[in-house]
Each structure stands twice: as structure tokens, then as C-alpha cells.
């Protein structure tokens, strides 16, 4: 299941036109899927009140974008 998501993320990253910070897209896909999955899991287990707040989605998106964006 995770490998399928990683493959989808990998293919998406591969087709982006912007320069990306991570050079190893396979590893980046693993990191991204694992990080987002961990956030979702911990939110469901420990902080369900955050599910009704857009701030969690915004923070997660910022985490992903800052990981990927090449500041050069």
C-alpha cells in the first residue's frame, strides 16, 4: 500500500517542471509519504480535534513544499 503511494508521488515529482531540492526522487517519495502518513496517524490517535482545523492541512503542505523547493 505504501509503496503504491510512493510510486504515485515519485511519478508526480518526476514530471514537475520546477527544480527540486532532493536529488534522489525515490528517497524523497519515501520521506514524503512517511511524513504525511505519520502526521495523519498521530492526528487520528492523539489530536482528533485538529481534523476540523485547516491549520493542520496548511502546516502539512508547508512542510512538503519547503522540503521540495530548491531555494537556489
PDB file of C-alpha atoms in Angstrom:
ATOM      1  CA  UNK A   1       0.000   0.000   0.000  1.00  0.00           C
ATOM      2  CA  UNK A   2       2.725   2.482   0.980  1.00  0.00           C
ATOM      3  CA  UNK A   3       4.845   1.517  -1.998  1.00  0.00           C
ATOM      4  CA  UNK A   4       1.931   2.300  -4.306  1.00  0.00           C
ATOM      5  CA  UNK A   5       1.621   5.799  -2.826  1.00  0.00           C
ATOM      6  CA  UNK A   6       5.380   6.237  -3.009  1.00  0.00           C
ATOM      7  CA  UNK A   7       5.278   5.308  -6.686  1.00  0.00           C
ATOM      8  CA  UNK A   8       2.498   7.842  -7.350  1.00  0.00           C
ATOM      9  CA  UNK A   9       4.463  10.560  -5.557  1.00  0.00           C
ATOM     10  CA  UNK A  10       7.643   9.572  -7.414  1.00  0.00           C
ATOM     11  CA  UNK A  11       5.926   9.797 -10.795  1.00  0.00           C
ATOM     12  CA  UNK A  12       4.435  13.160  -9.852  1.00  0.00           C
ATOM     13  CA  UNK A  13       7.802  14.550  -8.752  1.00  0.00           C
ATOM     14  CA  UNK A  14       9.411  13.209 -11.902  1.00  0.00           C
ATOM     15  CA  UNK A  15       7.058  15.258 -14.066  1.00  0.00           C
ATOM     16  CA  UNK A  16       7.321  18.555 -12.196  1.00  0.00           C
ATOM     17  CA  UNK A  17       8.942  21.345 -14.151  1.00  0.00           C
ATOM     18  CA  UNK A  18      10.305  23.247 -11.139  1.00  0.00           C
ATOM     19  CA  UNK A  19      13.764  22.369  -9.814  1.00  0.00           C
ATOM     20  CA  UNK A  20      13.521  20.270  -6.667  1.00  0.00           C
ATOM     21  CA  UNK A  21      15.854  20.234  -3.693  1.00  0.00           C
ATOM     22  CA  UNK A  22      16.013  16.439  -3.321  1.00  0.00           C
ATOM     23  CA  UNK A  23      18.127  14.817  -5.988  1.00  0.00           C
ATOM     24  CA  UNK A  24      17.020  11.291  -5.153  1.00  0.00           C
ATOM     25  CA  UNK A  25      13.316  11.309  -6.029  1.00  0.00           C
ATOM     26  CA  UNK A  26      12.778   7.743  -4.876  1.00  0.00           C
ATOM     27  CA  UNK A  27      14.060   8.633  -1.407  1.00  0.00           C
ATOM     28  CA  UNK A  28      12.103  11.904  -1.447  1.00  0.00           C
ATOM     29  CA  UNK A  29       8.930   9.960  -2.234  1.00  0.00           C
ATOM     30  CA  UNK A  30       9.562   7.652   0.702  1.00  0.00           C
ATOM     31  CA  UNK A  31      10.239  10.586   3.043  1.00  0.00           C
ATOM     32  CA  UNK A  32       7.140  12.488   1.946  1.00  0.00           C
ATOM     33  CA  UNK A  33       4.744   9.559   2.148  1.00  0.00           C
ATOM     34  CA  UNK A  34       6.158   8.517   5.528  1.00  0.00           C
ATOM     35  CA  UNK A  35       5.976  12.047   6.945  1.00  0.00           C
ATOM     36  CA  UNK A  36       2.421  12.719   5.822  1.00  0.00           C
ATOM     37  CA  UNK A  37       1.290   9.270   6.908  1.00  0.00           C
ATOM     38  CA  UNK A  38       2.856   9.851  10.324  1.00  0.00           C
ATOM     39  CA  UNK A  39       1.093  13.188  10.688  1.00  0.00           C
ATOM     40  CA  UNK A  40      -2.242  11.626   9.762  1.00  0.00           C
ATOM     41  CA  UNK A  41      -1.753   8.650  12.083  1.00  0.00           C
ATOM     42  CA  UNK A  42      -0.743  10.754  15.083  1.00  0.00           C
ATOM     43  CA  UNK A  43      -3.570  13.207  14.480  1.00  0.00           C
ATOM     44  CA  UNK A  44      -6.148  10.427  14.420  1.00  0.00           C
ATOM     45  CA  UNK A  45      -4.666   8.765  17.507  1.00  0.00           C
ATOM     46  CA  UNK A  46      -3.802  11.766  19.673  1.00  0.00           C
ATOM     47  CA  UNK A  47      -5.174  15.055  18.327  1.00  0.00           C
ATOM     48  CA  UNK A  48      -8.502  14.409  16.613  1.00  0.00           C
ATOM     49  CA  UNK A  49      -9.591  17.999  17.269  1.00  0.00           C
ATOM     50  CA  UNK A  50      -7.072  19.060  14.601  1.00  0.00           C
ATOM     51  CA  UNK A  51      -9.051  17.212  11.934  1.00  0.00           C
ATOM     52  CA  UNK A  52     -11.588  20.058  11.922  1.00  0.00           C
ATOM     53  CA  UNK A  53      -8.953  22.750  11.543  1.00  0.00           C
ATOM     54  CA  UNK A  54      -7.468  23.858   8.214  1.00  0.00           C
ATOM     55  CA  UNK A  55      -4.269  24.827  10.028  1.00  0.00           C
ATOM     56  CA  UNK A  56      -3.076  21.197  10.068  1.00  0.00           C
ATOM     57  CA  UNK A  57      -3.504  20.866   6.309  1.00  0.00           C
ATOM     58  CA  UNK A  58      -1.718  24.175   5.800  1.00  0.00           C
ATOM     59  CA  UNK A  59       1.180  23.180   8.067  1.00  0.00           C
ATOM     60  CA  UNK A  60       1.497  19.810   6.334  1.00  0.00           C
ATOM     61  CA  UNK A  61       1.510  21.445   2.904  1.00  0.00           C
ATOM     62  CA  UNK A  62       4.194  23.901   4.056  1.00  0.00           C
ATOM     63  CA  UNK A  63       6.304  21.015   5.345  1.00  0.00           C
ATOM     64  CA  UNK A  64       6.087  19.237   1.993  1.00  0.00           C
ATOM     65  CA  UNK A  65       6.715  22.352  -0.087  1.00  0.00           C
ATOM     66  CA  UNK A  66       9.688  23.504   1.966  1.00  0.00           C
ATOM     67  CA  UNK A  67      11.215  20.038   1.721  1.00  0.00           C
ATOM     68  CA  UNK A  68      10.835  20.025  -2.054  1.00  0.00           C
ATOM     69  CA  UNK A  69      11.572  23.602  -3.060  1.00  0.00           C
ATOM     70  CA  UNK A  70      15.001  24.426  -4.331  1.00  0.00           C
ATOM     71  CA  UNK A  71      15.926  27.800  -2.865  1.00  0.00           C
ATOM     72  CA  UNK A  72      18.731  28.346  -5.364  1.00  0.00           C
TER      73      UNK A  72
END
